[in-house]
Short mmCIF file of C-alpha atoms in Angstrom, two decimals:
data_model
loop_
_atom_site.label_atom_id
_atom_site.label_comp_id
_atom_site.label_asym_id
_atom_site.label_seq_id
_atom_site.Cartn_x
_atom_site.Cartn_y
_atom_site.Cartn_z
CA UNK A 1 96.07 86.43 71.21
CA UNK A 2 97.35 89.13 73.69
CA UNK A 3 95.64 92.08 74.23
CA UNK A 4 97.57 94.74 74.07
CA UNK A 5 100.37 96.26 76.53
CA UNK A 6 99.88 100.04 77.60
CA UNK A 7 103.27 101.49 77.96
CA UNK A 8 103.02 105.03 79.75
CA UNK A 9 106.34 107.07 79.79
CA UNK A 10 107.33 110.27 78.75
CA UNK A 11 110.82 109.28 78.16
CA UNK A 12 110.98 108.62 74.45
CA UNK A 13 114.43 106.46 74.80
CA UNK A 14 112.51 104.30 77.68
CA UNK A 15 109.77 103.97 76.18
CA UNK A 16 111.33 102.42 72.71
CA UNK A 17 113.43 100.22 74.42
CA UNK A 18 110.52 98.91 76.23
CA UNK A 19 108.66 98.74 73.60
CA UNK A 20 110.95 96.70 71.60
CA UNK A 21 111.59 94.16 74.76
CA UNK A 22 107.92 93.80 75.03
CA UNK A 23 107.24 93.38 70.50
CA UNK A 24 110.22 90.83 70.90
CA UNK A 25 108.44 88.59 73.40
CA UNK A 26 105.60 88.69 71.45
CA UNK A 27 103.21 90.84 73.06
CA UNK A 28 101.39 94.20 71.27
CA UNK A 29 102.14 97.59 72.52
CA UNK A 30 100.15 100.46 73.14
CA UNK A 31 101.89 104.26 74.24
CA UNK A 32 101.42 107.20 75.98
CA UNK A 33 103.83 109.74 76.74
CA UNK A 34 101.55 111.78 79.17
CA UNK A 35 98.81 111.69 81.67
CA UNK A 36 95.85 112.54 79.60
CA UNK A 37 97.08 110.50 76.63
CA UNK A 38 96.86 107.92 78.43
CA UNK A 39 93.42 107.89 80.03
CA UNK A 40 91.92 108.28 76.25
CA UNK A 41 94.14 105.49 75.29
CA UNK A 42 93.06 103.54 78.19
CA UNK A 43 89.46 104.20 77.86
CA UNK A 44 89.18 103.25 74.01
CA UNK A 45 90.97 99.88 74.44
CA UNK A 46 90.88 96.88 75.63
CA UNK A 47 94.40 96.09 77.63
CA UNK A 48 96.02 93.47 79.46
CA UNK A 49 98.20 95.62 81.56
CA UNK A 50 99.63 98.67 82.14
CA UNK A 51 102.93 100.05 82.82
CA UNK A 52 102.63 103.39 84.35
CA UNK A 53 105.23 105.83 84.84
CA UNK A 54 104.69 108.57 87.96
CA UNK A 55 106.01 111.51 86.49
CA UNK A 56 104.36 112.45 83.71
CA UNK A 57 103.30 115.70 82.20
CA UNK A 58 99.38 116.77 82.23
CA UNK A 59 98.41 114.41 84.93
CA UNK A 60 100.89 112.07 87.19
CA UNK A 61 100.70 108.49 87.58
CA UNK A 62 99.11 108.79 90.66
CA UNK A 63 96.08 110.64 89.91
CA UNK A 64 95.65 107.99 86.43
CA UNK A 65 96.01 105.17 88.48
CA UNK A 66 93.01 106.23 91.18
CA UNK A 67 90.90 107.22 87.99
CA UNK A 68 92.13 103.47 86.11
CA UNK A 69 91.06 101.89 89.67
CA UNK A 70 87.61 103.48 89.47
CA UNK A 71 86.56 101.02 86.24
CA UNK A 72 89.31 98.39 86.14
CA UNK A 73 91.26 96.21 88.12
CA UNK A 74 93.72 95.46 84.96
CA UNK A 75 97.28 94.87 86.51
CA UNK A 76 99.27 97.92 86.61
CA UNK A 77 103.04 98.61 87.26
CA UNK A 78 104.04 101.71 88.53
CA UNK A 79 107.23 102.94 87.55
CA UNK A 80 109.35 106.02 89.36
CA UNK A 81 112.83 107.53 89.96
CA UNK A 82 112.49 108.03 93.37
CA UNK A 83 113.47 105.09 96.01
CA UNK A 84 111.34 106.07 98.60
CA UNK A 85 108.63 104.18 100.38
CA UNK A 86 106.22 106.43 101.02
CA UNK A 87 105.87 106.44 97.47
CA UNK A 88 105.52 102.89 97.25
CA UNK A 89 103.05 102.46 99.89
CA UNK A 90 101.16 105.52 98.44
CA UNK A 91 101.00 103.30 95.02
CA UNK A 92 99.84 100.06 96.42
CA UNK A 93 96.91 102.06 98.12
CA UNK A 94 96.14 103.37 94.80
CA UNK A 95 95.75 100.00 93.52
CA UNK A 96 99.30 99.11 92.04
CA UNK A 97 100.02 95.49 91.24
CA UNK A 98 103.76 95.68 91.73
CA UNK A 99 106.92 98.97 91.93
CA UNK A 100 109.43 99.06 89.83
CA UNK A 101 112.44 101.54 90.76
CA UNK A 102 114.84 103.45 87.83
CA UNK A 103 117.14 102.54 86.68
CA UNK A 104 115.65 98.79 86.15
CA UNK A 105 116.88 96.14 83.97
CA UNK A 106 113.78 95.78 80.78
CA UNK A 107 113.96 91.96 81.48
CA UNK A 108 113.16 91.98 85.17
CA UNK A 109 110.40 94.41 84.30
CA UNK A 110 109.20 92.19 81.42
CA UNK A 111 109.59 88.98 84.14
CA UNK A 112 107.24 90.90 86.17
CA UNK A 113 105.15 91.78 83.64
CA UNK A 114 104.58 88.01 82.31
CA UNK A 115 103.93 87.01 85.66
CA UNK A 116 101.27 89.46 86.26
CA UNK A 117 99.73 88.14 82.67
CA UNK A 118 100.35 84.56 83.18
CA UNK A 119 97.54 84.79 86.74
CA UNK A 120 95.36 86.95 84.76
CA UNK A 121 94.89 84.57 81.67
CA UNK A 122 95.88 81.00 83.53
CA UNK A 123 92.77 79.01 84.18
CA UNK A 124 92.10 78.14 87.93
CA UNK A 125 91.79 74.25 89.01
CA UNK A 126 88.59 75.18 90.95
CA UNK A 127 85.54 72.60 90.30
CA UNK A 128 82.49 74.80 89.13
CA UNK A 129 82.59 78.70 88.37
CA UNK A 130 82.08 79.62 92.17
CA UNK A 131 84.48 79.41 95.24
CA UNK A 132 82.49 80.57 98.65
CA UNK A 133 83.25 80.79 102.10
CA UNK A 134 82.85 82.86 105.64
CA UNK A 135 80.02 84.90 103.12
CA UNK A 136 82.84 85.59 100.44
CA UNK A 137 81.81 84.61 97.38
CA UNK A 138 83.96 84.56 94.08
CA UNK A 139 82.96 83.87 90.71
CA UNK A 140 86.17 82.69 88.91
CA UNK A 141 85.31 83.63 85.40
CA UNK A 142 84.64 86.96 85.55
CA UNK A 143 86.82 87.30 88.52
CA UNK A 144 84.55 89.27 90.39
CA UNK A 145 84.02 88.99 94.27
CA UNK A 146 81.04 89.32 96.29
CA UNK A 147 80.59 90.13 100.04
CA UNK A 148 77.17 89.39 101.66
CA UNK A 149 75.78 89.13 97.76
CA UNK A 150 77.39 93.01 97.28
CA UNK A 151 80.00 92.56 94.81
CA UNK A 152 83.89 94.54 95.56
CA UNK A 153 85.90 96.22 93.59
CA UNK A 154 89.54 94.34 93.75
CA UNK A 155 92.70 94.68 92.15
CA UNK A 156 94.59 92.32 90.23
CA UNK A 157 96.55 90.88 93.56
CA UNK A 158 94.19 91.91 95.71
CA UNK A 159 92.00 89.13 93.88
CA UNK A 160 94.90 86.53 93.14
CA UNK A 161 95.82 86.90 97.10
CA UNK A 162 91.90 86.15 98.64
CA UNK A 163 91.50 83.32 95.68
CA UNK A 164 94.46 81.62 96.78
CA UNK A 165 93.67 81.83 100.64
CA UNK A 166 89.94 80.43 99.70
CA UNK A 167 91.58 77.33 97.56
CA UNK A 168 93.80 76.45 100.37
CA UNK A 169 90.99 77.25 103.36
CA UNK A 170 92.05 75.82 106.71
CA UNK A 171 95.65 75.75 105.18
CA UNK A 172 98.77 78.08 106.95
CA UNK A 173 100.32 79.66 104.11
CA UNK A 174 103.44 81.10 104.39
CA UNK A 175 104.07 84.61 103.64
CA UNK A 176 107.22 83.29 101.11
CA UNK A 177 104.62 80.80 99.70
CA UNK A 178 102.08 83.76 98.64
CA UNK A 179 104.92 85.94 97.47
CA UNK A 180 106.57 83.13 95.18
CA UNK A 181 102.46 82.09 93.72
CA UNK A 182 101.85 86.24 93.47
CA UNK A 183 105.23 87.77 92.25
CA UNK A 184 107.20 84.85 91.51
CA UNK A 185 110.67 83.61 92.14
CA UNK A 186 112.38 85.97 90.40
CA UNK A 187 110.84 88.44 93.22
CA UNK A 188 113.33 91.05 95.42
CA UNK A 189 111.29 93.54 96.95
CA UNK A 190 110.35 92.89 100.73
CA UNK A 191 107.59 92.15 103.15
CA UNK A 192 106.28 95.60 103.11
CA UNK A 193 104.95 94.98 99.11
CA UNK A 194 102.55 91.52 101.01
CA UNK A 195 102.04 93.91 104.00
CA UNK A 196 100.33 96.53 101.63
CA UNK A 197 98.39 94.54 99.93
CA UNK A 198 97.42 92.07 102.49
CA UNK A 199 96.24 95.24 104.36
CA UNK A 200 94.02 96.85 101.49
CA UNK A 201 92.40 93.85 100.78
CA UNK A 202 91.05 93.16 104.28
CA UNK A 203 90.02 96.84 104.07
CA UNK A 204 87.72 95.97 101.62
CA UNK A 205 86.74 92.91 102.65
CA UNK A 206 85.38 94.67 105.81
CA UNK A 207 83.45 92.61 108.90
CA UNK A 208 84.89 89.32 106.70
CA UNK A 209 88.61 90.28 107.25
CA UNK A 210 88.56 88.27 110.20
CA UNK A 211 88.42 85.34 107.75
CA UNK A 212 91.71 86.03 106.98
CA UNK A 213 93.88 84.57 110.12
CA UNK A 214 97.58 86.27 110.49
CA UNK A 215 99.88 82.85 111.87
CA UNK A 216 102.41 84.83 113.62
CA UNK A 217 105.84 84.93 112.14
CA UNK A 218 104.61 82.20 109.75
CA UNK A 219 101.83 83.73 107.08
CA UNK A 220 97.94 83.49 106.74
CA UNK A 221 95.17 81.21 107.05
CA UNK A 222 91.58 81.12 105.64
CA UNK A 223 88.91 80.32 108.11
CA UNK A 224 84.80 80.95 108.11
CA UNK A 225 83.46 83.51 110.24
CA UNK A 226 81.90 81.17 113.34
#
């Protein structure tokens, strides 16, 4: 069974019409129609995912996805009116998953959305619970991550991005490779979404960044630390 969807929107016409998409394809749905609303809702349920509109009365979608980031690395997609990439950039720092501009068509978002789900519950063809290299450790079942035995906080791609680099170690991956196993191939947003995230999770990975190799004009490779 699906845990349950948490729809954030003030719009009450968006937010039944997404609603409806997402109780058609089977899923459960949880709202919210403003910032603090959906922090309680949040905090007294278990969720899958999240889709978070940025303005909201009460508290924007910025400020609840730093506090979400703080406890959870459930996927969340942030919503907005406003085309510009400062914003965007601004909400993959804050730990977005994936940006969805208005006006959208409900089935790309729901694509997205499936995709997102489909990583999070899809069982990984790793042998054992544990993947290590370069002092990187992850422990597939919890999907947690470890660095020099001190566990990190990552988000949704964040984590899909380094486990994928560690199951292909010593392997160039192409940046159109990571973007079609992360967002799909229904994905048209650009190299700047991969550059964001690519960047905050090397951030966080710290002194074992250099594990990740950038193949110039080409993509990434996974190597230990010599």
């Amino acid at each position: 069974m699906v845990d349950p969807i948490l729809i954030i929107e003030d719009e009450d016409i968006l937010r039944e019409i997404l609603k409806d998409y997402f109780l058609n394809a089977g899923y459960s749905v949880l709202e919210a129609k403003d910032g603090e609303e959906a922090l309680q809702v949040f905090q007294e349920n278990e969720l899958s995912l999240i889709i978070l509109d940025i303005m909201l009365p009460k508290l924007d979608g910025w400020t609840i996805c730093r506090r979400i980031r703080k406890t959870s690395n459930i996927p969340i997609i942030m919503l907005t009116a406003r085309a510009d990439e400062d914003d965007t950039l601004l909400g993959f720092e804050l730990g977005a998953d994936d940006y969805v501009t208005k006006p959208y068509n409900p089935l790309v978002l729901l694509a997205r959305s499936k995709r997102l789900l489909h990583h999070r519950e899809q069982k990984n063809d790793v042998a054992g619970d544990y993947l290590e290299c370069g002092g990187i450790k992850i422990h597939i079942p919890s999907r947690t991550v470890q660095v020099n035995n001190k566990e990190i906080s990552l988000t949704h791609t964040e984590y899909e991005m380094l486990l994928y680099l560690m199951e292909n170690k010593g392997i160039v991956i192409t940046r159109d490779q990571i973007i079609t196993k992360i967002w799909g191939y229904e994905y048209f947003g650009d190299d700047r979404t991969l550059n964001s995230h690519m960047r905050n999770l090397r951030n966080k990975l710290g002194d074992h960044s250099t594990c990740i190799k950038t193949i110039v004009r080409t993509g990434y490779k996974f190597e230990d630390i010599q």
